[in-house]
XYZ file of C-alpha atoms in Angstrom:
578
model
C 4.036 116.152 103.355
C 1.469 118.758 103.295
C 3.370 122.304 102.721
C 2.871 122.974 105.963
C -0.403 121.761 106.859
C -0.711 119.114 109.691
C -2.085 115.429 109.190
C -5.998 115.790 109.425
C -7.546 114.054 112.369
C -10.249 111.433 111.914
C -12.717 112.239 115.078
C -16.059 112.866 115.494
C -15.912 116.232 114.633
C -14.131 115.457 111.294
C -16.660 112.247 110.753
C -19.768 114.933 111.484
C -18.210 117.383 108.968
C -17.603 115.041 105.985
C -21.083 113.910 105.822
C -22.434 117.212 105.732
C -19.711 118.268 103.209
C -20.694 114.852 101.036
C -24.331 115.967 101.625
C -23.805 119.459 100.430
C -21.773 119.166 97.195
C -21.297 117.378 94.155
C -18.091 115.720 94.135
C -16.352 114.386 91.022
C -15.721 111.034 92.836
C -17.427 109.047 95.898
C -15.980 105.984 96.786
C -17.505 102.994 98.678
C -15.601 100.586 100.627
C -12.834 101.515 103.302
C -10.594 98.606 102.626
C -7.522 99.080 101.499
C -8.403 99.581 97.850
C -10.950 102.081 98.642
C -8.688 104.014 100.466
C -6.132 103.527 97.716
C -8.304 105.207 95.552
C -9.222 108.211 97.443
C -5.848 109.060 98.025
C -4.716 108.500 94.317
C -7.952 110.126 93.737
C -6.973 113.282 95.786
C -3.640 113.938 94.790
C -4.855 113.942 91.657
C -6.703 117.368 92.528
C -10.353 116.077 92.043
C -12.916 116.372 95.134
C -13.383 112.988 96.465
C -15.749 111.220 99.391
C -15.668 107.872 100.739
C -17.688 106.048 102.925
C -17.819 102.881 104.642
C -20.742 100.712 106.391
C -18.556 99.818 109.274
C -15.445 100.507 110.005
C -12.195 101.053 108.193
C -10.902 97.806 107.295
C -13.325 95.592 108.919
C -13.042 93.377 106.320
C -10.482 91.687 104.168
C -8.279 94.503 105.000
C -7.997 93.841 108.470
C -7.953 89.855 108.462
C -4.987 89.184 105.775
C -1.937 87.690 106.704
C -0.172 90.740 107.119
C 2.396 90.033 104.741
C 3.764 92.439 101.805
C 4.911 89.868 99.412
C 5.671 88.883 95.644
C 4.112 86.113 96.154
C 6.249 83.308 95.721
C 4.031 80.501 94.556
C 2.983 82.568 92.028
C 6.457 81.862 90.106
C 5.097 78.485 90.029
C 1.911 79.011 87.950
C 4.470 80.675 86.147
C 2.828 84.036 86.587
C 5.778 86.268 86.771
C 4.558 89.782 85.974
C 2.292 89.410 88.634
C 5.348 88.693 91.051
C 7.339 91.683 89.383
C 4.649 94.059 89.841
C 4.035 93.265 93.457
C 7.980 93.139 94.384
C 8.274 96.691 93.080
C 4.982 97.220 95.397
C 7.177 96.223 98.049
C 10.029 98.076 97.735
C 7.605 101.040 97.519
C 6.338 100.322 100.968
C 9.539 99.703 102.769
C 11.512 102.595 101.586
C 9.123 105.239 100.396
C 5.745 105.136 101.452
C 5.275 103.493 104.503
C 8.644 102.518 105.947
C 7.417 102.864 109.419
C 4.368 100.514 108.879
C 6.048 98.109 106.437
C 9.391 96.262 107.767
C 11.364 93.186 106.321
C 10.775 90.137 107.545
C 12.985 86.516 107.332
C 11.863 83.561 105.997
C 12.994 79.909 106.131
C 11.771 77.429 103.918
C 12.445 73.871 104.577
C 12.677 71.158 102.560
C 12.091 67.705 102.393
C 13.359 65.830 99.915
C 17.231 65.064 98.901
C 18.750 65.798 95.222
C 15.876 67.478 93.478
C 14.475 69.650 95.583
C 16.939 71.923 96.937
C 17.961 73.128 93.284
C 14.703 73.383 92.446
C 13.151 75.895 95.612
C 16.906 77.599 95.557
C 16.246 78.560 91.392
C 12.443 79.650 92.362
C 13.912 82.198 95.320
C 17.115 83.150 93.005
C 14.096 84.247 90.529
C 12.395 86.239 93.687
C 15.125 87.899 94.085
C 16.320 88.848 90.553
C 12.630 89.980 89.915
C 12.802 92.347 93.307
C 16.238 93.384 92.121
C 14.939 94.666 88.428
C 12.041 96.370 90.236
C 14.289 98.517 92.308
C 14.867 99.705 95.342
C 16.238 96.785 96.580
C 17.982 98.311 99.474
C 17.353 96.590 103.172
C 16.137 93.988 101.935
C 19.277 91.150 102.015
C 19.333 88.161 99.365
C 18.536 84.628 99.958
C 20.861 81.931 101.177
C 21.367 78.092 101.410
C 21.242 76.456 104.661
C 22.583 72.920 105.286
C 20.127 71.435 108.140
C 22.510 72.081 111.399
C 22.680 75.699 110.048
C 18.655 75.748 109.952
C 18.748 74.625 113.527
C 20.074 77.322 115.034
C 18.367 79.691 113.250
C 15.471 77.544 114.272
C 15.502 75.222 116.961
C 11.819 74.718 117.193
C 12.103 72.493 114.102
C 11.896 68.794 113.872
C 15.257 67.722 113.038
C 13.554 64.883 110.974
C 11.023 66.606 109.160
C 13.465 68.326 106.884
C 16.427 68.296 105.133
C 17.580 71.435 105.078
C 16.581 74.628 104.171
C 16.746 78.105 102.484
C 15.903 81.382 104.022
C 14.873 84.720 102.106
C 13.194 87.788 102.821
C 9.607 89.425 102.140
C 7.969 92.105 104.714
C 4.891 92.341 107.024
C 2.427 94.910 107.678
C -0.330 96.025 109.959
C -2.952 96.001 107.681
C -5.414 97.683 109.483
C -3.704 100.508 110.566
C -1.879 101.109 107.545
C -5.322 101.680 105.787
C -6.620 103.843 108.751
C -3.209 105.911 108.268
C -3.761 105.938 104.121
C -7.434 107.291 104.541
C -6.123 110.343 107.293
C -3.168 111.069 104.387
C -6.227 111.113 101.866
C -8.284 113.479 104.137
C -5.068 115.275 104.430
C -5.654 116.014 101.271
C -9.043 117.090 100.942
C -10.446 113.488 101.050
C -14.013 113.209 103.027
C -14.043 109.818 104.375
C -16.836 108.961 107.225
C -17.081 104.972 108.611
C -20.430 103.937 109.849
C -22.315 105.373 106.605
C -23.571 102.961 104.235
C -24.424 102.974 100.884
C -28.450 101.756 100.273
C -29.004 102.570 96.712
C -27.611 104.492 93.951
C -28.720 107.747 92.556
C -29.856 107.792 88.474
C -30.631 110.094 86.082
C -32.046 107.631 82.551
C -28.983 105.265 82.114
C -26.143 107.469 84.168
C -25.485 106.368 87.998
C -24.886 110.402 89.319
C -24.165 109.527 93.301
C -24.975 107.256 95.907
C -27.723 107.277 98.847
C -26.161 106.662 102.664
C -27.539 105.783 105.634
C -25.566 107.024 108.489
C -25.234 103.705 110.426
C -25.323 105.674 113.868
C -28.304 108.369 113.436
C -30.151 106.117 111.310
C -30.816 109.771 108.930
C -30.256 108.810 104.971
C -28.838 111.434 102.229
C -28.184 112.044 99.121
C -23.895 112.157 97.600
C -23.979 113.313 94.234
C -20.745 112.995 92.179
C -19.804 112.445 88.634
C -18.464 109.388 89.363
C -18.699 106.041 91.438
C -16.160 103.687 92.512
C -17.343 101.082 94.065
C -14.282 98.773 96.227
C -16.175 96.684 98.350
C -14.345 93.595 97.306
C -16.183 90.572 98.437
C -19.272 92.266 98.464
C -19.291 93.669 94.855
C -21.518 91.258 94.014
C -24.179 93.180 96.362
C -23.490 96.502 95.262
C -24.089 95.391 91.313
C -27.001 94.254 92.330
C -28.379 97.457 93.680
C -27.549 98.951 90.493
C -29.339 96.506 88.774
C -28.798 94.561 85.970
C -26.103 91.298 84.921
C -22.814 92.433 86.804
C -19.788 92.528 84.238
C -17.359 91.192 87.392
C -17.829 88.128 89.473
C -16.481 87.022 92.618
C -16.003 84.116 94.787
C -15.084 84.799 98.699
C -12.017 82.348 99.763
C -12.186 82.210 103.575
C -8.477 82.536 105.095
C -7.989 81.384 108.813
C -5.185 82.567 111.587
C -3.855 81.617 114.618
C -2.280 83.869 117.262
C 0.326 81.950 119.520
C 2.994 83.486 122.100
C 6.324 83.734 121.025
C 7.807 81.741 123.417
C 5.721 78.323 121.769
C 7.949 78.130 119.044
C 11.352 79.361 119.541
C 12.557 80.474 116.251
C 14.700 83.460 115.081
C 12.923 83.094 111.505
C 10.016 83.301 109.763
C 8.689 79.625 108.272
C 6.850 78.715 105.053
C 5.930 75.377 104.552
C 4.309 73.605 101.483
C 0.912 72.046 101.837
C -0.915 69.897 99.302
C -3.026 72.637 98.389
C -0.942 76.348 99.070
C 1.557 77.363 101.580
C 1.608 77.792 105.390
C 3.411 80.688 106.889
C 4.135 81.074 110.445
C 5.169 85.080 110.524
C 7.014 86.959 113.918
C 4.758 89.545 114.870
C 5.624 91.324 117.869
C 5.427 89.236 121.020
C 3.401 86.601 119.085
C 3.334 84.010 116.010
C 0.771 84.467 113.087
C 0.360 80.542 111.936
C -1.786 80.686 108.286
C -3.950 80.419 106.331
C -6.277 77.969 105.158
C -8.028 78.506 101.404
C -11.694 77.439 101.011
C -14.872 78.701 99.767
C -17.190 80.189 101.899
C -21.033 80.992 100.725
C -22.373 82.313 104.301
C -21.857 85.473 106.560
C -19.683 87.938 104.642
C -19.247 90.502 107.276
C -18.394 87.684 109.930
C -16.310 84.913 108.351
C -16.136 81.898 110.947
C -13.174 79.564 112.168
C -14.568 76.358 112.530
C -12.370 73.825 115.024
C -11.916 72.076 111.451
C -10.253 74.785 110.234
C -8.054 75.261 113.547
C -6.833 71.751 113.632
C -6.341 71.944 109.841
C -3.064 74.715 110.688
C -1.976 72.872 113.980
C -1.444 69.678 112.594
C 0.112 70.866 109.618
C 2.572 73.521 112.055
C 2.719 71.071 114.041
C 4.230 68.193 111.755
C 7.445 69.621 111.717
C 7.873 71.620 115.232
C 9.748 69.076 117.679
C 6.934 70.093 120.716
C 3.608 70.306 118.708
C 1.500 73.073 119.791
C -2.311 72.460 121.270
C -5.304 74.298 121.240
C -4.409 75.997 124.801
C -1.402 77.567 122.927
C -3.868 79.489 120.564
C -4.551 83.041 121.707
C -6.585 84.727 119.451
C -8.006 83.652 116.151
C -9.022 85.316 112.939
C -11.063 84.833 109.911
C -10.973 87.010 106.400
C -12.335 86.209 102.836
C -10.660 87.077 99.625
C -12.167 88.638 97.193
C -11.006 86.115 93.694
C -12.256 86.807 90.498
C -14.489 84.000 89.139
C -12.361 81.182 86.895
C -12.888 78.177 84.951
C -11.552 76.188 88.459
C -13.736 75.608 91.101
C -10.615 75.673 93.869
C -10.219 78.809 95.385
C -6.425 78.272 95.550
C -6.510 78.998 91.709
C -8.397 81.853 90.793
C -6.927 84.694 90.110
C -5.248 87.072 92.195
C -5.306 89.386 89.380
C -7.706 92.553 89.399
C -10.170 93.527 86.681
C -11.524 97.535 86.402
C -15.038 97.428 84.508
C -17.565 100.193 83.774
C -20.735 98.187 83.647
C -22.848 101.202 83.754
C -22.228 105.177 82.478
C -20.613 106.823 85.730
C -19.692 103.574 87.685
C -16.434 101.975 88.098
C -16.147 98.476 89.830
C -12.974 97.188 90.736
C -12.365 93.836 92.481
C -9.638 91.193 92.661
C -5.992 91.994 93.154
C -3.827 91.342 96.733
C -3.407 93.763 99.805
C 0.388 94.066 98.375
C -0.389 95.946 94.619
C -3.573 97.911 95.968
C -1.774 101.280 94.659
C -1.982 99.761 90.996
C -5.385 99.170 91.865
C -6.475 101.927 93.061
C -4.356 103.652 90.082
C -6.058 101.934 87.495
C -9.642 102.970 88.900
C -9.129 106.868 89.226
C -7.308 106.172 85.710
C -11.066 104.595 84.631
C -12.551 107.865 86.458
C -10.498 109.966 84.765
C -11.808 108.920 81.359
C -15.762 109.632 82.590
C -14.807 113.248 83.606
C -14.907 115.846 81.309
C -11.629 117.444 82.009
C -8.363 116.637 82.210
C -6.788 115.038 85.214
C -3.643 114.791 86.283
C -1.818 111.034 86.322
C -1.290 109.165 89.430
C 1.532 110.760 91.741
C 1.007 108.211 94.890
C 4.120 106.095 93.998
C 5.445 109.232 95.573
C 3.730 109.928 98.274
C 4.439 109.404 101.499
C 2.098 107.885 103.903
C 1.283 110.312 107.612
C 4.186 109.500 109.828
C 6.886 108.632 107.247
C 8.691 111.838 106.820
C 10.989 111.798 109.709
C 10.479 108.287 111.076
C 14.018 107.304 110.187
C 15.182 110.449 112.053
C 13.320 109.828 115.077
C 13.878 105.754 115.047
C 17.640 106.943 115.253
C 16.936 109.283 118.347
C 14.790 107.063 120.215
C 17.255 106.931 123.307
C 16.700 110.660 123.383
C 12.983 110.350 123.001
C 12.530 108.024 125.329
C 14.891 110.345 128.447
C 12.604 113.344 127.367
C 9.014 111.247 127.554
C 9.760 109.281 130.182
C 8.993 106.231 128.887
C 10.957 103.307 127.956
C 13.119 103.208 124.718
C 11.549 99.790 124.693
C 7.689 101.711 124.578
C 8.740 104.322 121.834
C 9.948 101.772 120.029
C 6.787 100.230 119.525
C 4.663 103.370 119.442
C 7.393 104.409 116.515
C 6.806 101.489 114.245
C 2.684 101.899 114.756
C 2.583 105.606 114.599
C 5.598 106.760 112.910
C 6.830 110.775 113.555
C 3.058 110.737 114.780
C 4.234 109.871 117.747
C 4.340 113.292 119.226
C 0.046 113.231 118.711
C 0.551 110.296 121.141
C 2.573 112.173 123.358
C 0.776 114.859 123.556
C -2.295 113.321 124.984
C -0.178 111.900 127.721
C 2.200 115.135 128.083
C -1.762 116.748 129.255
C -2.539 113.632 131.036
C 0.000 111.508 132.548
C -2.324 108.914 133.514
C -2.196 108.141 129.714
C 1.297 107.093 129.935
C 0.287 103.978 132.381
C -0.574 100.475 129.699
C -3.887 99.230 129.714
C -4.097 96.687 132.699
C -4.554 93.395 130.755
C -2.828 94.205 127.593
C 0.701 96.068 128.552
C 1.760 96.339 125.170
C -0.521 99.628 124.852
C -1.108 102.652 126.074
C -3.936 104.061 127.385
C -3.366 106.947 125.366
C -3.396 104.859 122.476
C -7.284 103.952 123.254
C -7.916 107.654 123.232
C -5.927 108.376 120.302
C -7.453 105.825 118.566
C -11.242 107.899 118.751
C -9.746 111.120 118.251
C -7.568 111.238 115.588
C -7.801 107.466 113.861
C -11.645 107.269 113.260
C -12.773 104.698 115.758
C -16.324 104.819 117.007
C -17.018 101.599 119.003
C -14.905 99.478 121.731
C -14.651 96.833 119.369
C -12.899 98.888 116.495
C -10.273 99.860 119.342
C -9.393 96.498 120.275
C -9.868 94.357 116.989
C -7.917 96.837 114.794
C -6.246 100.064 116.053
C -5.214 97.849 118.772
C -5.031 93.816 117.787
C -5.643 93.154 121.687
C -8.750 90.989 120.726
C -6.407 88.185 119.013
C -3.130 89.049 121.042
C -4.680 88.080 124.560
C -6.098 84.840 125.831
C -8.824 86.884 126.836
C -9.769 88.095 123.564
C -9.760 91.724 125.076
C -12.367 90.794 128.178
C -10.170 92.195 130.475
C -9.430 95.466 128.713
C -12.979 96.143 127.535
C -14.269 97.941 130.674
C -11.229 100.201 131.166
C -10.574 101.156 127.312
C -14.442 101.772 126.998
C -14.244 104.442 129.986
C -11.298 105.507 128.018
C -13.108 106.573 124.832
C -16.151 107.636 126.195
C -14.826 111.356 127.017
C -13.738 111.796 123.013
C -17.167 109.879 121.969
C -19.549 111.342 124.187
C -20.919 107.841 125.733
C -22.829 108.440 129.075
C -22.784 105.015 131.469
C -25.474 103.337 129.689
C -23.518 103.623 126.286
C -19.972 102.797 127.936
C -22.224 99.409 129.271
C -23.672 98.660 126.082
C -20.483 98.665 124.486
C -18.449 96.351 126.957
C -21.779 94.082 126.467
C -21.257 93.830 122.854
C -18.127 93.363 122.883
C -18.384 90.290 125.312
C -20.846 88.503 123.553
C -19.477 89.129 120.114
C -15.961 87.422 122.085
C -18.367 84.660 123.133
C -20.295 83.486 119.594
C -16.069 83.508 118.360
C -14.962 81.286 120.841
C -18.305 79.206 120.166
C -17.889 79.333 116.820
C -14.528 77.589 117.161
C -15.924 74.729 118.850
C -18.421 73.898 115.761
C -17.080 71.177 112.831
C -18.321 73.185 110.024
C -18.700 76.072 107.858
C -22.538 75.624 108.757
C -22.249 75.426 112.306
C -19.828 77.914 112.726
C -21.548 80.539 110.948
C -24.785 79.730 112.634
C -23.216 80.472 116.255
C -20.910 83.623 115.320
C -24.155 85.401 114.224
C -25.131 84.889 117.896
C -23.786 88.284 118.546
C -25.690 91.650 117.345
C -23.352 93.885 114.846
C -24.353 96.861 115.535
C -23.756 98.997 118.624
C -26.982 101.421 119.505
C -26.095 104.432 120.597
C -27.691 105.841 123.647
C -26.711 109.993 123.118
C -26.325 111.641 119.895
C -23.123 112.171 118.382
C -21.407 115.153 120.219
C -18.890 117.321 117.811
């Protein structure tokens, strides 16, 4: 991907070096925000040739970008509001992802949609999925990804038997595809870096640097040594999504884009509580309801209200939980309980301000404004078209540089692991006999790593112990903890287990049980002495604790009030070690 260069690592050597290289040099682009239209950008902006930072307050994807459905879709209710470019533009997004870009992050995924109602209904859902699919058939590249089909009610059954055989009359199934969110921006930002992108988490952005009218760079704290600095560059993006609000105001003056934060709950259940061969969407009074296959587990969402409090730490209230069981639950014939819930999770959505005040119907669309000479604010949009985001914005840089840059080449670009994923998914028996671990293992690590996989093995290939699963959670690796810190940017225990790993909402433990051993784990590659490696399984325990209390409040109020419980920020007890 690279002529011949490797994929650049994301440790704390790499970390230490890109804020001394921001430091040093004006760039012609720094981007804030390390969601997945910040990262987006950095890598359109760096294939583009131009010299690009980006930096982050926390860690990649702590956000929205880690706490979205994980779905890669059209968008199917948007045919509804009759909004079908949007649908068109995100369907060829998809196909991008599956074949191209990302085809060992992105996979497709069944869905069945039941229905409820004789004589109208069924031609009415089967002409809205016939228009899915003609729309993902005139984007193109359509292959692997099979039409929809009509299923009588028996039929339904047996593709899933969890179903209530009263609550529906039959059913339709299509196709859309899921992602890991998380680590699909963690791989787009080491692809960036790859090429020439400085990107450095923990490093946030505390005012912005003027000269009369112009905004000329950005002042960042580093979250970690506390030391602030100075990133000069002839242009600004900022992609902080719900918080671009915030960052207009530091710039001062009336913001030209507005946005309201929809809060979007999940539940994590095992597998074996609803037994199902499918995907489900089901209709609610205000949205839909998905209930999505992921792994070992089922990801039942989301709800779709506003939310005014905590930005960095959305809550789940037990409102909101009991809102998604009993709606689940009304058509699965053995209803699922609170005790079936392992983890859950709560995100916000970044919606661009409308004449509605529900949530559900603002606009998914995305606006690019330059409210200021040498900024560009971008916000809006869905997880699924954030390379026509991120396009559009190095498009909007492009016209405040004084030279000429190149146009947007990402729609061809692979991601870091793609090129020779197929290759190796289709030798897997062989790389499993050489390893010596289970096809079943390189299975998995295939489909989160991709022909990265051999980094993985590596680390274990020096240190066998590596190869044993974390006691706890056996569907990873220890290496993978390791990895994690030394080539995939992670700095604390809790960006290890809530989003290289998603042990913190796969377990009933919420990660308690892992949290000693995978802190041990990193503290070699991080340079933690005992106190640090403490503090860190401390943190993570009581941020696990104001969740789960959070859960048991009624409201938004109460909620928020007792997730805050928990401090944010890890202190570090050494200095960074390169």
């Amino acid at each position: 991907m690279t002529a011949g260069r490797g994929v650049a690592r994301l440790g704390p050597a790499e970390r230490a070096a890109a804020l001394e290289e921001m430091a040093a040099e004006e760039l012609d682009v720094v981007v804030v925000g390390g969601g997945v239209v910040g990262a987006g950008i950095a890598l359109d902006a760096a294939t583009r040739g131009l010299a690009v930072g980006l930096v982050e307050a926390r860690d990649f994807a702590s956000g929205t970008s880690s706490r979205s459905s994980k779905l890669v879709h059209g968008g199917l209710r948007y045919l509804e509001q009759l909004n079908f470019e949007l649908v068109r533009e995100a369907l060829r997004e998809r196909a991008l992802l599956l074949q191209r870009i990302a085809p060992h992050l992105v996979r497709p995924v069944p869905f069945l949609f039941p229905m409820t109602h004789y004589l109208w209904e069924r031609p009415y859902v089967g002409a809205g999925v016939a228009l899915y699919d003609v729309l993902g058939y005139t984007a193109g590249l359509t292959r692997g990804m099979p039409g929809h089909r009509h299923l009588s009610r028996a039929r339904a059954l047996r593709l899933a038997p969890a179903l209530k055989r009263r609550a529906f009359t039959g059913a339709v199934q299509y196709w859309d595809a899921q992602v890991d969110d998380a680590r699909y921006v963690m791989t787009m930002l080491r692809t960036a870096a790859t090429y020439g992108a400085m990107v450095a988490p923990r490093a946030r952005v505390v005012g912005f640097l003027r000269e009369g009218d112009r905004v000329t760079g950005v002042r960042v704290r580093d979250m970690e040594s506390g030391e602030k600095f100075d990133v000069h560059a002839r242009q600004v993006v900022n992609a902080t999504g719900v918080w671009t609000d915030d960052i207009q105001e530091l710039v001062g003056g009336r913001g030209q884009i507005h946005v309201r934060a929809s809060k979007g709950i999940h539940l994590v259940v095992p597998r074996d509580r609803i037994h199902s061969y499918t995907g489900i969407i089901l209709r609610t009074e205000k949205s839909v309801l998905f209930v999505i296959p992921w792994g070992r587990h089922w990801i039942i969402g989301t709800t779709d209200t506003a939310w005014n409090l905590d930005k960095i730490h959305p809550a789940a209230s037990r409102s909101d939980i009991d809102y998604l069981l009993d709606h689940v639950n009304a058509v699965l014939s053995v209803p699922l309980t609170r005790d079936d819930v392992e983890g859950v999770y709560a995100g916000l959505r970044p919606l661009l301000y409308g004449e509605s005040e529900e949530t559900s119907k603002l606009s998914r669309e995305h606006v690019v404004a330059k409210p200021v000479p040498g900024l560009v604010m971008i916000a809006g949009g869905k997880y699924t078209t954030y390379r026509v985001m991120a396009e559009d914005a190095v498009d909007a840089v492009a016209h405040g540089l004084d030279q000429r840059v190149p146009r947007s080449c990402t729609d061809r670009i692979a991601l870091a692991g793609a090129e020779g994923y197929q290759a190796l998914w289709n030798s897997r028996h062989r790389l499993a006999q050489s390893s010596g671990l289970h096809v079943a293992r390189i299975e998995h690590l295939l489909q989160r790593y991709g022909s990265l996989i051999h980094e993985v093995l590596d680390l274990v290939a020096r240190d066998p112990s590596l190869a044993r699963p974390l006691t706890g959670a056996d569907d990873y690796l220890r290496a993978e903890v390791v990895y994690a810190a030394t080539h995939e940017g992670a700095r604390h225990l809790n960006d290890v287990l809530s989003r290289r790993t998603h042990i913190s909402i796969e377990t009933f433990h919420r990660g308690l049980a892992v949290a000693q051993e995978a802190a041990e784990l990193l503290a070699g590659p991080l340079g933690w002495d005992d106190d640090q490696v403490k503090r860190e399984v401390e943190y993570f325990a009581k941020r696990v604790e104001a969740e789960r209390r959070s859960q048991e409040q009624d409201t938004d109020q109460e909620a928020d009030a007792m997730r805050l419980g928990a401090p944010d920020i890890v202190p570090l007890s050494t200095p960074e070690r390169p």
